[in-house]
Coordinates of C-alpha atoms and ligand atoms in Angstrom, one line a residue:
T1 CA 219.4 -68.3 127.8
Y2 CA 221.6 -65.9 126.1
L3 CA 223.6 -63.0 128.0
V4 CA 223.6 -59.8 126.1
T5 CA 225.5 -57.8 128.2
C6 CA 228.6 -59.5 129.9
A7 CA 231.6 -56.7 129.1
P8 CA 230.7 -53.6 131.2
V9 CA 231.4 -51.5 128.1
T10 CA 230.8 -52.7 124.7
L11 CA 232.8 -50.9 121.9
E12 CA 230.3 -51.2 119.5
T13 CA 229.6 -49.2 116.1
P14 CA 231.0 -45.9 116.7
G15 CA 227.9 -44.8 114.7
T16 CA 226.8 -41.1 115.8
G17 CA 229.5 -38.9 116.4
A18 CA 231.0 -41.3 119.3
I19 CA 235.0 -41.0 118.2
I20 CA 237.0 -43.7 119.0
S21 CA 240.9 -44.5 118.4
F22 CA 241.6 -48.0 117.3
N23 CA 245.3 -49.1 116.5
D24 CA 243.9 -52.5 114.9
V25 CA 243.3 -51.9 111.4
T26 CA 240.8 -55.0 111.2
L27 CA 239.0 -53.3 114.2
R28 CA 239.4 -49.8 112.5
E29 CA 237.8 -51.3 109.3
E30 CA 235.2 -53.5 111.0
A31 CA 233.9 -50.2 112.7
G32 CA 234.0 -48.7 109.4
Q33 CA 231.7 -51.4 107.5
M34 CA 229.6 -51.1 110.4
R35 CA 229.4 -47.5 110.0
R36 CA 228.2 -48.1 105.9
D37 CA 225.5 -50.7 107.2
F38 CA 224.0 -48.3 109.6
V39 CA 223.9 -45.4 107.2
A40 CA 222.5 -47.7 104.3
N41 CA 219.7 -49.1 106.5
V42 CA 218.3 -45.6 108.0
S43 CA 218.5 -44.6 104.6
H44 CA 216.5 -47.2 103.3
E45 CA 214.4 -47.2 106.7
L46 CA 213.5 -43.6 105.9
R47 CA 213.6 -44.0 102.1
T48 CA 210.5 -46.5 102.0
P49 CA 207.9 -43.9 103.6
L50 CA 209.3 -41.2 101.8
T51 CA 208.5 -42.9 98.4
A52 CA 205.2 -43.6 99.6
L53 CA 204.2 -40.0 100.9
L54 CA 206.1 -38.5 97.8
G55 CA 203.6 -41.2 95.5
F56 CA 200.1 -40.1 97.7
I57 CA 201.1 -36.5 97.4
E58 CA 201.6 -36.9 93.6
T59 CA 198.1 -39.0 93.4
L60 CA 196.3 -36.5 95.4
S61 CA 197.3 -33.3 93.1
G62 CA 196.4 -35.1 90.0
A63 CA 194.4 -38.1 89.4
A64 CA 192.5 -38.0 92.8
K65 CA 192.2 -34.2 92.9
D66 CA 188.7 -34.5 93.2
D67 CA 187.8 -37.3 95.0
A68 CA 187.0 -36.8 98.4
A69 CA 186.6 -40.2 99.7
A70 CA 190.7 -41.2 98.2
R71 CA 191.6 -38.3 99.6
T72 CA 190.5 -39.3 103.0
R73 CA 191.8 -42.7 102.9
F74 CA 194.9 -41.5 101.6
L75 CA 195.7 -39.0 104.2
E76 CA 195.3 -41.7 106.7
I77 CA 197.7 -43.6 105.0
M78 CA 200.0 -40.7 105.0
E79 CA 199.5 -40.1 108.3
T80 CA 200.7 -43.5 109.0
E81 CA 203.7 -43.1 107.0
A82 CA 205.0 -39.9 108.7
T83 CA 204.3 -41.1 112.2
R84 CA 206.4 -44.1 111.2
M85 CA 209.5 -41.6 109.8
N86 CA 208.9 -39.5 113.3
R87 CA 209.4 -42.8 115.3
L88 CA 212.5 -44.0 113.7
V89 CA 214.0 -40.4 114.1
G90 CA 213.2 -40.3 117.4
D91 CA 214.5 -43.8 118.2
L92 CA 217.9 -43.1 116.0
L93 CA 218.0 -39.6 118.4
S94 CA 217.6 -41.6 121.6
L95 CA 220.3 -44.0 120.2
S96 CA 222.6 -41.4 119.1
R97 CA 222.1 -39.9 122.9
V98 CA 222.5 -43.2 124.8
E99 CA 225.8 -43.9 123.1
S100 CA 227.3 -40.5 123.5
E101 CA 226.7 -41.0 127.2
E102 CA 227.4 -44.5 127.6
R103 CA 230.8 -43.7 129.7
I104 CA 229.1 -41.4 132.3
R105 CA 227.6 -43.4 134.8
P106 CA 224.0 -42.0 136.2
N107 CA 224.3 -41.9 139.9
D108 CA 220.9 -40.5 141.4
M109 CA 218.7 -43.3 143.1
V110 CA 215.8 -44.2 141.1
D111 CA 212.6 -46.0 142.4
V112 CA 212.3 -48.9 139.7
E113 CA 209.1 -50.0 140.9
V114 CA 207.5 -46.5 140.0
L115 CA 209.4 -46.3 136.8
V116 CA 207.9 -50.1 136.0
R117 CA 204.3 -49.3 137.1
S118 CA 204.7 -45.8 134.9
A119 CA 205.7 -47.9 131.8
V120 CA 202.8 -50.2 132.3
Q121 CA 200.6 -46.9 132.4
S122 CA 201.8 -45.4 129.5
L123 CA 201.1 -48.7 127.8
S124 CA 197.4 -49.4 128.9
A125 CA 196.2 -47.9 125.7
L126 CA 198.2 -50.4 123.6
A127 CA 197.1 -53.4 125.9
L128 CA 193.5 -53.0 126.1
A129 CA 193.7 -53.0 122.7
E130 CA 195.4 -56.0 122.2
N131 CA 193.3 -57.2 125.1
V132 CA 196.4 -57.9 127.5
Q133 CA 196.7 -58.2 131.0
I134 CA 199.5 -56.7 132.6
V135 CA 200.4 -58.6 136.0
V136 CA 203.3 -57.0 137.9
K137 CA 204.4 -58.8 141.0
V138 CA 206.4 -56.9 143.1
D139 CA 209.0 -58.9 146.2
E140 CA 210.4 -56.5 148.2
S141 CA 209.0 -52.9 149.8
S142 CA 211.9 -51.0 148.4
M143 CA 213.7 -51.5 144.7
K144 CA 216.0 -48.5 144.6
A145 CA 219.1 -48.5 142.2
P146 CA 221.4 -45.5 140.9
G147 CA 220.1 -45.0 137.3
D148 CA 218.6 -42.4 134.9
S149 CA 215.4 -42.5 135.2
D150 CA 214.2 -41.7 131.8
Q151 CA 216.1 -44.0 130.6
L152 CA 215.5 -46.8 132.6
L153 CA 211.3 -45.8 131.5
Q154 CA 212.5 -46.3 128.2
V155 CA 214.3 -49.7 128.9
F156 CA 211.0 -51.2 130.5
T157 CA 208.8 -49.3 128.0
N158 CA 210.4 -51.1 125.4
L159 CA 210.6 -54.4 126.8
I160 CA 207.0 -54.1 128.0
E161 CA 205.6 -53.0 124.6
N162 CA 207.4 -55.6 123.1
A163 CA 205.4 -58.2 125.4
I164 CA 202.6 -56.7 124.3
K165 CA 203.4 -56.8 120.5
Y166 CA 205.0 -60.0 119.8
G167 CA 203.4 -61.6 123.0
G168 CA 199.9 -61.8 120.9
R169 CA 196.1 -61.0 121.7
N170 CA 194.4 -62.3 124.9
K171 CA 197.1 -62.9 126.5
T172 CA 198.6 -62.0 129.8
V173 CA 202.3 -60.3 130.5
E174 CA 204.0 -60.9 133.5
V175 CA 206.8 -58.0 135.1
N176 CA 208.4 -59.5 138.0
L177 CA 210.3 -57.2 140.3
S178 CA 212.9 -58.8 143.1
I179 CA 216.3 -58.4 144.8
S180 CA 219.3 -60.7 143.1
T181 CA 221.7 -61.3 145.6
N182 CA 224.2 -63.2 144.0
E183 CA 224.3 -61.9 140.4
N184 CA 227.0 -63.9 138.7
S185 CA 229.6 -61.2 137.3
L186 CA 227.9 -58.1 138.6
R187 CA 229.7 -58.1 142.0
G188 CA 226.8 -57.5 144.5
P189 CA 223.1 -57.1 144.7
G190 CA 220.8 -55.8 141.6
V191 CA 217.5 -55.0 141.1
R192 CA 215.9 -57.7 138.9
V193 CA 213.0 -56.9 136.6
E194 CA 211.4 -59.6 134.3
V195 CA 209.2 -59.3 131.5
I196 CA 207.5 -62.5 130.7
D197 CA 205.3 -63.1 127.5
H198 CA 203.1 -66.6 126.2
G199 CA 203.6 -65.5 122.1
A200 CA 205.1 -67.8 119.9
G201 CA 208.6 -67.3 121.3
I202 CA 211.8 -66.6 118.9
D203 CA 213.5 -69.9 118.1
P204 CA 217.5 -69.4 120.1
Q205 CA 219.1 -68.8 117.1
Y206 CA 218.2 -65.7 116.9
L207 CA 218.9 -64.6 120.1
P208 CA 222.4 -63.6 119.7
R209 CA 221.3 -60.5 117.4
L210 CA 218.3 -59.6 119.0
T211 CA 219.8 -56.7 120.0
E212 CA 221.5 -55.4 116.8
R213 CA 220.4 -52.2 114.8
F214 CA 217.2 -53.1 112.7
Y215 CA 217.9 -57.0 113.5
R216 CA 214.1 -58.2 113.3
V217 CA 213.4 -62.1 113.3
D218 CA 209.9 -61.2 111.4
S219 CA 210.4 -57.8 109.4
H220 CA 206.7 -58.0 108.4
R221 CA 205.0 -58.6 111.7
S222 CA 207.7 -55.6 113.2
R223 CA 206.4 -52.9 110.3
E224 CA 203.1 -53.8 110.9
M225 CA 203.1 -53.2 114.8
G226 CA 205.0 -49.8 113.9
G227 CA 208.3 -51.1 115.1
T228 CA 211.6 -49.6 114.1
G229 CA 214.1 -52.2 114.9
L230 CA 215.5 -50.0 117.0
G231 CA 214.1 -50.7 120.4
L232 CA 216.4 -53.6 121.9
A233 CA 219.4 -51.8 120.5
I234 CA 218.8 -48.7 122.4
V235 CA 217.7 -51.2 126.1
K236 CA 221.3 -52.9 125.3
H237 CA 223.4 -49.3 125.4
I238 CA 221.3 -48.1 128.5
I239 CA 221.7 -51.3 130.5
N240 CA 225.1 -51.2 129.1
R241 CA 225.8 -47.6 130.6
H242 CA 224.2 -48.6 134.2
R243 CA 226.7 -51.5 134.2
G244 CA 223.7 -53.9 134.4
R245 CA 222.8 -57.3 132.5
L246 CA 220.5 -58.0 130.1
R247 CA 219.3 -61.7 129.8
I248 CA 216.7 -63.1 126.9
S249 CA 215.8 -66.8 127.0
S250 CA 212.7 -68.0 124.4
A251 CA 211.2 -71.3 123.8
T252 CA 209.6 -71.3 120.3
G253 CA 206.0 -71.8 120.9
E254 CA 205.9 -70.8 124.7
G255 CA 207.2 -67.5 125.1
S256 CA 209.9 -65.3 125.8
K257 CA 211.6 -63.8 129.4
F258 CA 213.4 -60.3 129.3
S259 CA 215.7 -60.0 132.0
V260 CA 217.4 -56.9 133.2
V261 CA 219.3 -56.6 136.5
L262 CA 220.4 -53.4 137.5
P263 CA 223.9 -53.4 140.2
I264 CA 222.3 -51.4 143.6
R265 CA 225.8 -50.1 144.6
K266 CA 226.4 -46.6 143.6
A267 CA 229.5 -46.3 141.4
Ligands
ADP301 P1 211.2 -53.7 117.0 O1 211.0 -52.1 116.4 O2 211.0 -54.3 115.6 O3 210.1 -54.4 118.0 P2 213.1 -54.2 118.4 O4 214.8 -53.7 118.8 O5 212.0 -54.2 119.8 O6 212.0 -53.7 117.3 O7 213.0 -56.2 118.7 C1 213.9 -56.6 117.6 C2 213.1 -58.0 117.2 O8 213.0 -58.7 118.2 C3 211.9 -57.9 117.0 O9 211.2 -57.2 115.7 C4 211.2 -58.9 117.0 O10 211.3 -59.9 116.0 C5 212.5 -59.5 118.0 N1 211.2 -59.6 119.6 C6 211.5 -58.4 120.1 N2 210.8 -58.8 121.5 C7 210.3 -59.9 121.3 C8 209.3 -60.6 122.0 N3 208.5 -60.2 123.4 N4 208.8 -62.0 121.3 C9 208.9 -62.3 120.1 N5 210.0 -61.5 119.2 C10 210.6 -60.2 120.0

C-alpha cells in the first residue's frame, strides 16, 4: 500500500503560473528542473501527434490526392491524433486550474454517491465496449462531504476509467462507498470511495511514481487506450485541495485498489 497524500498540501512542481517563493537554493533549483522537465514533456507529447498530422496532410495533398480509400483511412487517423491533442490540452488546463485553486478549500456540501453514480453513467459506453461490469456498493444512506462537485466528479471518473482501461476486458470493477470513522492522520471521519479492479495490477516499485505527471508504467498501453499520463496527477491535486487521502494498493496479477477518503467536517 502506498499513501500518496500525507501532507495537507504538497508544494510540488510550481508548474503553470503558481508563484512559490523558496529561500532555499536547492529547492529553487529542483523546482526549476521540474518545470523544465514538465515543459519538455508537454512539448514532446504535443509534437508526436502534430508530426503525424503534418505527415498525413502532406500525403493527402500530394501522393494520395486522388486516392479515395487512402483519404478515408488517413482522415480517420488524423481525427484520432487531433482527439489525442485535444484531450492532452484539456488535461493540462485541468491541472493548471486545480493547482491554482489548491489552497482554497471547497466548502459546499456535495453528495458523493450522486457524483460516483454520475461518473459510472458517463463511462457506461466505455464499460460496454470493454465488456466490464461496474458494481457500486453503498454502505450508508448519506455520503455528504464538503467539496467541489466538478473536481470530485473528475476524480471518480479518472479512477473508474483507469480501472476499466487497465482492469482488462470481461472483468468486474467494484466501487465501494463507506464512512471511515478513524482515518489516521485525517483527524475526523471521512467518506471513503474505493475503486477496485481485477486486472494485471501494478508492480509495487512503481506505486510511488504513479501520480507524477506523464508517468506511465506501460506507455504503449496507455497511449493505445488514449491516456495522457496526467489523470492521476490531476486526481492527486484535487484530493490535496480537499485535504483528503489517496491510497493505492496493488498486487501483480490480482488487480489494484485506489482508495480516496474525503473529510466530512467543513473547513
Ligand atoms: P494514463 O492517461 O496513462 O492512464 P494516469 O495518470 O491515469 O495516466 O495513470 C498513470 C499510469 O498508472 C497509467 O499509465 C498506468 O500505467 C498506471 N495505472 C493507473 N491506473 C491503473 C490501474 N487501475 N491498473 C493498472 N495500472 C494503472
